[in-house]
Amino acid sequence: MPLPPLGLYIHLPWCERKCPYCDFNSHELSERPERAYVDTLLRDLDNDLSLAKDRVVDTVFIGGGTPSLFQVSAIDTLLRGIKNSVTLSVDAEITLEANPGSAEADKFIGLKEAGINRLSIGVQSFADAQLNALGRVHDREQALRAIALARQAGFDNFNLDLMHGLPGQSLQGATEDLKQAISTGAPHISWYQLTIEPNTIFYKQTPRLPTEDSLASIQEAGEQRLNRENYAQYEVSAYSKEGFQCRHNRNYWTFGDYLGIGAGAHGKVTSSDGRIVRRAKRRQPADYMAAIDAAFVSSTRVLNNSEVIGEFMLNALRLNEGFSLSLFADRTGLDCATVEPRIASLCERGLLLQQGAHVATTELGRRFLDTVVAEFF
């Protein structure tokens, strides 16, 4: 069983303000123990090196929280430590999530010099009323300024995070947001619907959201506009110009491997004997930073065959292109015969399309993706 590509996810768990829709492992803290946390991250990585052996790391993604709140010096120290511990590919994609607040945007030149070569900017909306409703700490002008500064700093490769289906949002409002995002020339746009998740403020106090019919109209109009502007949809909520797909996220969706370091980070690694192992790190930052050696890990689980099949499909069927049966065999170590009857059944129902050894969701299947994926668990 060939080993898949390897990525590295790094979680920086602090933010300026917890948004009411956010269910990520993020914590409000004005004074961040940056140096101590970076030291802990590098110890955590050293502890995980036995999982990576001598494998090359193709992508690095620094997420949060709001990683751009960290000082450039802390990010520089982190990246230097990573390069001393693992072998990065010569063209490694190194992404950092950033918010458009002016303090973070002013750091873009330093981040580029430190080695970050891709930004993911959390705009969410260009309408001030919507940004207020979402609890964001920036406004429209700051968002536009951050994008301009990213370009001036030399970031030709960056993503804009944009949400739709927002409280009280109309079709016109959603399309205006998308029109503004496209006008910036961003090479990648993550355009996704607001969902209400448990353990969030919005879950306890749910705002009035657009109707199902309105959401369908927004989705259809948005996809058409993005297509006209040469943004190819390659995943459920990911659209890019040619050559600008997110390599780190593609590795997730093609069931690649990744180490996860940081408070609450998750990793997936295929061992030399073909076992697929998932590990999670301690969730609370204080507990994580107090840990020693293997105590960083809160749980370790070897996936059984049923879980491997389900998780592969959960990821691969998000891609518009789908997957090849040879990729399924390579990434899972299982015979394709284990899934062929279910694939055939879903093809008969018009939810999947199989052409030779290639499988993908139909347009109907993408609309009911949860139903399709559930068939494999």
C-alpha positions as a printed NumPy array, in Angstrom:
array([[  0.   ,   0.   ,   0.   ],
       [  1.727,   3.242,  -1.127],
       [  1.82 ,   6.019,   1.411],
       [ -0.212,   9.119,   0.485],
       [  1.093,  12.717,   0.49 ],
       [  1.693,  14.255,   3.92 ],
       [  0.55 ,  17.657,   5.148],
       [  0.9  ,  19.5  ,   8.463],
       [ -1.925,  21.325,  10.233],
       [ -1.076,  23.782,  13.036],
       [ -3.756,  25.189,  15.339],
       [ -3.384,  28.605,  16.999],
       [ -6.468,  28.73 ,  19.228],
       [ -6.853,  32.399,  20.174],
       [ -8.994,  35.117,  18.649],
       [ -9.939,  38.694,  19.467],
       [-13.635,  37.864,  19.78 ],
       [-15.568,  34.596,  19.553],
       [-18.069,  34.868,  16.686],
       [-21.637,  33.729,  17.479],
       [-21.629,  31.118,  14.669],
       [-18.185,  29.654,  15.422],
       [-17.871,  26.113,  16.796],
       [-14.093,  25.849,  16.288],
       [-11.691,  25.381,  19.177],
       [-11.05 ,  29.106,  19.63 ],
       [-10.718,  31.182,  22.772],
       [-10.812,  34.918,  23.476],
       [ -7.59 ,  36.121,  25.05 ],
       [ -6.056,  39.571,  24.816],
       [ -2.595,  38.542,  26.039],
       [ -1.41 ,  35.462,  24.169],
       [  1.544,  33.378,  25.44 ],
       [  3.005,  33.316,  21.936],
       [  6.581,  32.285,  22.668],
       [  5.571,  29.541,  25.1  ],
       [  2.904,  28.262,  22.716],
       [  5.306,  28.119,  19.759],
       [  7.81 ,  26.22 ,  21.923],
       [  5.019,  23.783,  22.799],
       [  4.039,  23.365,  19.143],
       [  7.596,  22.442,  18.215],
       [  7.809,  19.924,  21.081],
       [  4.509,  18.473,  19.917],
       [  5.865,  18.174,  16.366],
       [  9.037,  16.458,  17.582],
       [  6.862,  13.991,  19.453],
       [  4.964,  13.229,  16.223],
       [  8.028,  12.716,  14.042],
       [  7.945,   8.965,  14.597],
       [  4.666,   8.956,  12.657],
       [  6.151,  10.808,   9.714],
       [  9.41 ,   8.833,   9.489],
       [ 11.381,  10.38 ,   6.612],
       [  8.353,  11.498,   4.615],
       [  8.332,  14.886,   2.892],
       [  5.719,  17.43 ,   4.012],
       [  3.988,  18.948,   0.968],
       [  1.688,  21.497,   2.624],
       [  1.419,  23.442,   5.875],
       [ -1.783,  25.116,   7.052],
       [ -1.835,  27.422,  10.089],
       [ -5.436,  27.78 ,  11.261],
       [ -7.333,  28.914,  14.302],
       [ -8.578,  31.015,  16.033],
       [ -6.935,  33.945,  14.324],
       [ -3.311,  33.053,  13.518],
       [ -2.626,  36.523,  12.106],
       [ -2.94 ,  37.909,  15.647],
       [  0.44 ,  36.313,  16.417],
       [  3.495,  38.5  ,  15.992],
       [  5.537,  37.945,  12.84 ],
       [  8.498,  36.952,  15.014],
       [  6.473,  34.098,  16.525],
       [  5.409,  32.817,  13.088],
       [  9.009,  33.105,  11.886],
       [ 10.257,  31.081,  14.859],
       [  7.559,  28.487,  14.241],
       [  8.41 ,  28.047,  10.559],
       [ 12.144,  27.89 ,  11.268],
       [ 11.495,  25.176,  13.846],
       [  9.349,  23.217,  11.414],
       [ 12.058,  23.355,   8.742],
       [ 14.581,  22.053,  11.271],
       [ 12.316,  19.119,  12.184],
       [ 10.796,  17.93 ,   8.906],
       [ 11.66 ,  18.008,   5.225],
       [  9.421,  20.422,   3.324],
       [  9.007,  19.936,  -0.413],
       [ 10.729,  22.632,  -2.461],
       [  7.361,  24.014,  -3.574],
       [  5.519,  23.503,  -0.273],
       [  2.259,  25.435,   0.042],
       [  2.299,  27.276,   3.392],
       [ -1.036,  28.891,   4.263],
       [ -1.948,  31.149,   7.178],
       [ -5.497,  32.201,   8.092],
       [ -5.842,  35.953,   8.54 ],
       [ -8.587,  38.339,   9.589],
       [ -8.913,  41.738,   7.894],
       [ -8.318,  43.81 ,  11.028],
       [ -5.781,  46.555,  10.35 ],
       [ -3.29 ,  45.261,  12.923],
       [ -3.126,  41.872,  11.195],
       [ -3.035,  43.277,   7.658],
       [ -0.006,  45.42 ,   8.472],
       [  1.928,  42.215,   9.142],
       [  1.533,  40.758,   5.645],
       [  4.963,  41.797,   4.374],
       [  6.632,  40.229,   7.406],
       [  4.611,  37.045,   7.049],
       [  5.682,  36.749,   3.405],
       [  9.308,  37.178,   4.376],
       [  8.909,  34.554,   7.127],
       [  7.859,  31.975,   4.548],
       [  4.058,  32.152,   4.345],
       [  3.17 ,  31.926,   0.631],
       [ -0.628,  31.717,   0.78 ],
       [ -3.202,  33.611,   2.859],
       [ -6.787,  32.689,   3.661],
       [ -8.576,  35.935,   4.548],
       [-11.767,  35.628,   6.606],
       [-13.905,  38.338,   5.024],
       [-17.304,  36.556,   5.413],
       [-19.201,  39.562,   3.991],
       [-18.573,  43.007,   2.516],
       [-21.777,  44.439,   4.037],
       [-21.245,  46.23 ,   7.358],
       [-24.715,  45.262,   8.624],
       [-23.983,  41.595,   7.988],
       [-20.551,  41.83 ,   9.567],
       [-22.141,  43.293,  12.701],
       [-24.738,  40.518,  12.768],
       [-21.945,  37.943,  12.49 ],
       [-19.988,  39.515,  15.354],
       [-16.974,  40.259,  13.158],
       [-14.447,  42.826,  14.402],
       [-13.724,  44.331,  10.961],
       [-15.776,  46.364,   8.494],
       [-16.033,  46.529,   4.71 ],
       [-13.232,  49.066,   4.281],
       [-10.848,  47.04 ,   6.427],
       [-11.613,  43.945,   4.352],
       [-10.857,  45.742,   1.094],
       [ -7.714,  47.264,   2.594],
       [ -6.494,  43.858,   3.782],
       [ -6.895,  42.395,   0.295],
       [ -5.006,  45.32 ,  -1.242],
       [ -2.209,  44.978,   1.333],
       [ -1.974,  41.23 ,   0.704],
       [ -1.365,  41.935,  -2.979],
       [  1.151,  44.69 ,  -2.183],
       [  3.012,  42.264,   0.084],
       [  3.421,  39.874,  -2.848],
       [  0.665,  37.354,  -2.107],
       [ -0.498,  36.308,  -5.566],
       [ -2.012,  33.168,  -4.039],
       [ -4.756,  33.895,  -1.511],
       [ -8.273,  32.811,  -0.611],
       [-11.283,  34.835,   0.478],
       [-13.702,  33.187,   2.889],
       [-17.224,  34.362,   2.094],
       [-20.507,  33.221,   3.644],
       [-24.055,  33.334,   2.32 ],
       [-27.475,  32.596,   3.783],
       [-26.775,  35.21 ,   6.456],
       [-29.397,  36.649,   8.857],
       [-31.867,  38.702,   6.841],
       [-29.779,  38.39 ,   3.665],
       [-31.546,  38.784,   0.316],
       [-30.581,  37.299,  -3.03 ],
       [-29.339,  40.728,  -4.082],
       [-27.264,  41.108,  -0.929],
       [-25.624,  37.714,  -1.371],
       [-24.799,  38.333,  -5.028],
       [-23.424,  41.804,  -4.245],
       [-21.043,  40.216,  -1.722],
       [-19.909,  37.726,  -4.33 ],
       [-19.572,  40.425,  -6.991],
       [-17.309,  42.429,  -4.661],
       [-15.163,  39.374,  -3.887],
       [-14.734,  38.627,  -7.589],
       [-13.849,  42.249,  -8.347],
       [-10.807,  41.994,  -6.067],
       [ -9.29 ,  39.421,  -8.422],
       [ -8.888,  36.857,  -5.648],
       [ -7.658,  33.625,  -7.27 ],
       [ -9.588,  31.438,  -4.812],
       [-12.955,  31.936,  -3.113],
       [-14.438,  29.684,  -0.434],
       [-18.159,  30.441,  -0.689],
       [-20.299,  28.542,   1.771],
       [-23.641,  28.718,   3.512],
       [-23.902,  29.737,   7.148],
       [-24.905,  26.715,   9.202],
       [-26.077,  26.793,  12.805],
       [-23.899,  24.475,  14.879],
       [-24.456,  23.215,  18.438],
       [-22.49 ,  24.919,  21.213],
       [-22.643,  28.324,  19.521],
       [-24.457,  31.523,  20.442],
       [-26.512,  31.296,  17.25 ],
       [-27.641,  27.804,  18.257],
       [-29.024,  29.148,  21.545],
       [-30.395,  32.353,  20.002],
       [-31.003,  31.501,  16.342],
       [-31.353,  34.546,  14.097],
       [-33.899,  34.734,  11.299],
       [-32.321,  33.132,   8.255],
       [-33.386,  33.076,   4.588],
       [-35.979,  30.469,   3.569],
       [-34.997,  27.233,   1.834],
       [-36.257,  28.627,  -1.481],
       [-34.167,  31.772,  -1.013],
       [-31.104,  29.707,  -0.146],
       [-31.553,  27.617,  -3.293],
       [-31.861,  30.773,  -5.399],
       [-28.728,  32.256,  -3.808],
       [-26.769,  29.052,  -4.429],
       [-27.839,  28.813,  -8.068],
       [-27.19 ,  32.493,  -8.825],
       [-23.807,  32.41 ,  -7.086],
       [-22.61 ,  29.315,  -8.919],
       [-23.617,  30.84 , -12.251],
       [-21.77 ,  34.093, -11.522],
       [-18.617,  32.313, -10.379],
       [-18.688,  30.126, -13.472],
       [-19.046,  33.163, -15.752],
       [-16.   ,  34.716, -14.093],
       [-13.909,  31.563, -14.678],
       [-13.912,  30.328, -11.102],
       [-14.115,  26.559, -11.375],
       [-15.973,  24.813,  -8.576],
       [-13.776,  21.875,  -7.619],
       [-15.325,  21.094,  -4.212],
       [-18.641,  21.752,  -2.48 ],
       [-17.676,  25.278,  -1.386],
       [-14.329,  25.884,  -3.125],
       [-13.913,  27.872,  -6.351],
       [-10.624,  28.792,  -7.978],
       [ -8.946,  30.238, -10.996],
       [ -6.829,  27.752, -12.942],
       [ -3.772,  26.675, -10.965],
       [ -4.978,  28.027,  -7.607],
       [ -6.772,  25.112,  -5.948],
       [ -5.879,  24.732,  -2.266],
       [ -3.375,  21.882,  -2.207],
       [ -3.653,  21.376,   1.554],
       [ -7.42 ,  20.941,   1.467],
       [ -7.211,  18.751,  -1.654],
       [ -4.985,  16.443,   0.371],
       [ -7.788,  16.097,   2.953],
       [-10.378,  15.433,   0.258],
       [ -8.271,  12.806,  -1.491],
       [ -7.767,  11.041,   1.869],
       [ -4.135,  12.028,   2.217],
       [ -2.208,  12.041,   5.486],
       [ -1.541,  14.976,   7.786],
       [  0.045,  15.61 ,  11.149],
       [ -1.926,  17.848,  13.496],
       [ -0.192,  19.918,  16.178],
       [ -1.699,  22.474,  18.53 ],
       [ -4.551,  22.558,  21.033],
       [ -7.387,  20.386,  19.734],
       [ -5.622,  19.572,  16.449],
       [ -6.422,  16.305,  14.67 ],
       [ -4.139,  14.203,  12.493],
       [ -4.434,  11.185,  10.203],
       [ -1.436,   9.066,   9.337],
       [ -1.104,   5.81 ,   7.391],
       [  1.458,   3.484,   8.951],
       [  3.874,   1.299,   6.986],
       [  1.69 ,  -1.75 ,   7.69 ],
       [ -1.371,  -0.055,   6.18 ],
       [ -3.191,   0.905,   9.381],
       [ -4.828,   4.319,   9.348],
       [ -4.42 ,   6.078,  12.691],
       [ -6.226,   9.204,  13.884],
       [ -4.856,  11.254,  16.775],
       [ -6.294,  14.246,  18.593],
       [ -4.431,  16.651,  20.855],
       [ -5.581,  18.111,  24.171],
       [ -8.288,  20.682,  23.455],
       [ -7.795,  23.298,  26.189],
       [ -4.737,  25.491,  25.505],
       [ -3.62 ,  25.501,  29.159],
       [ -3.774,  21.691,  29.37 ],
       [ -2.01 ,  21.367,  26.036],
       [  0.825,  23.701,  27.018],
       [  1.293,  21.917,  30.336],
       [  1.632,  18.524,  28.65 ],
       [  4.893,  16.647,  28.368],
       [  5.85 ,  14.353,  25.481],
       [  3.083,  11.87 ,  24.604],
       [  0.7  ,  13.633,  26.978],
       [ -0.073,  16.058,  24.136],
       [ -2.306,  13.329,  22.711],
       [ -5.84 ,  13.081,  24.071],
       [ -6.964,  10.167,  21.895],
       [ -5.576,   7.663,  19.399],
       [ -7.768,   5.49 ,  17.228],
       [ -7.028,   2.928,  14.534],
       [ -9.829,   3.042,  11.969],
       [-11.608,  -0.195,  11.159],
       [-12.503,  -1.057,   7.565],
       [-16.015,   0.343,   7.821],
       [-14.709,   3.659,   9.176],
       [-12.028,   3.827,   6.484],
       [-14.628,   3.392,   3.728],
       [-16.967,   5.972,   5.236],
       [-14.265,   8.555,   5.83 ],
       [-12.809,   8.124,   2.349],
       [-16.215,   8.743,   0.771],
       [-16.997,  11.615,   3.149],
       [-13.957,  13.413,   1.758],
       [-13.571,  12.242,  -1.854],
       [-17.2  ,  12.771,  -2.825],
       [-16.931,  16.449,  -1.875],
       [-14.766,  16.897,  -4.959],
       [-16.674,  17.619,  -8.173],
       [-14.247,  15.384, -10.033],
       [-14.919,  12.475,  -7.658],
       [-12.315,   9.745,  -7.441],
       [-10.841,   6.773,  -9.258],
       [-11.24 ,   3.265,  -7.914],
       [ -7.451,   2.965,  -7.986],
       [ -7.214,   5.962,  -5.612],
       [ -9.708,   4.261,  -3.293],
       [ -7.571,   1.106,  -3.241],
       [ -4.306,   3.024,  -2.754],
       [ -5.558,   5.279,   0.036],
       [ -7.602,   2.69 ,   1.966],
       [ -5.727,  -0.558,   1.296],
       [ -9.093,  -2.21 ,   0.581],
       [-10.414,  -4.095,  -2.429],
       [-12.76 ,  -2.047,  -4.604],
       [-15.228,  -4.931,  -4.425],
       [-16.081,  -3.778,  -0.885],
       [-17.808,  -0.663,  -2.239],
       [-18.838,  -1.549,  -5.797],
       [-22.356,  -2.801,  -4.883],
       [-23.136,   0.438,  -3.02 ],
       [-21.738,   2.509,  -5.879],
       [-23.906,   0.605,  -8.347],
       [-27.001,   1.156,  -6.208],
       [-26.371,   4.907,  -5.967],
       [-25.787,   5.062,  -9.734],
       [-29.191,   3.445, -10.307],
       [-30.76 ,   6.131,  -8.103],
       [-29.114,   8.885, -10.119],
       [-26.898,  10.063,  -7.234],
       [-23.552,   8.799,  -8.538],
       [-22.114,   8.44 , -12.027],
       [-19.51 ,   5.788, -12.834],
       [-17.547,   5.997, -16.04 ],
       [-15.111,   3.141, -16.263],
       [-13.054,   3.209, -13.07 ],
       [-14.057,   6.779, -12.198],
       [-16.856,   7.711,  -9.759],
       [-18.395,  11.118,  -9.028],
       [-21.618,  12.579,  -7.703],
       [-24.222,  13.76 , -10.162],
       [-25.771,  17.202,  -9.813],
       [-28.573,  15.542,  -7.838],
       [-26.007,  13.704,  -5.729],
       [-24.242,  16.951,  -4.819],
       [-27.561,  18.382,  -3.632],
       [-28.08 ,  15.365,  -1.386],
       [-24.45 ,  14.668,  -0.53 ],
       [-25.149,  13.744,   3.091],
       [-27.533,  11.029,   1.89 ],
       [-24.957,   9.692,  -0.561],
       [-22.145,   9.589,   2.02 ],
       [-24.387,   7.942,   4.638],
       [-24.696,   4.907,   2.353],
       [-21.031,   4.128,   2.941],
       [-21.007,   4.294,   6.75 ]])
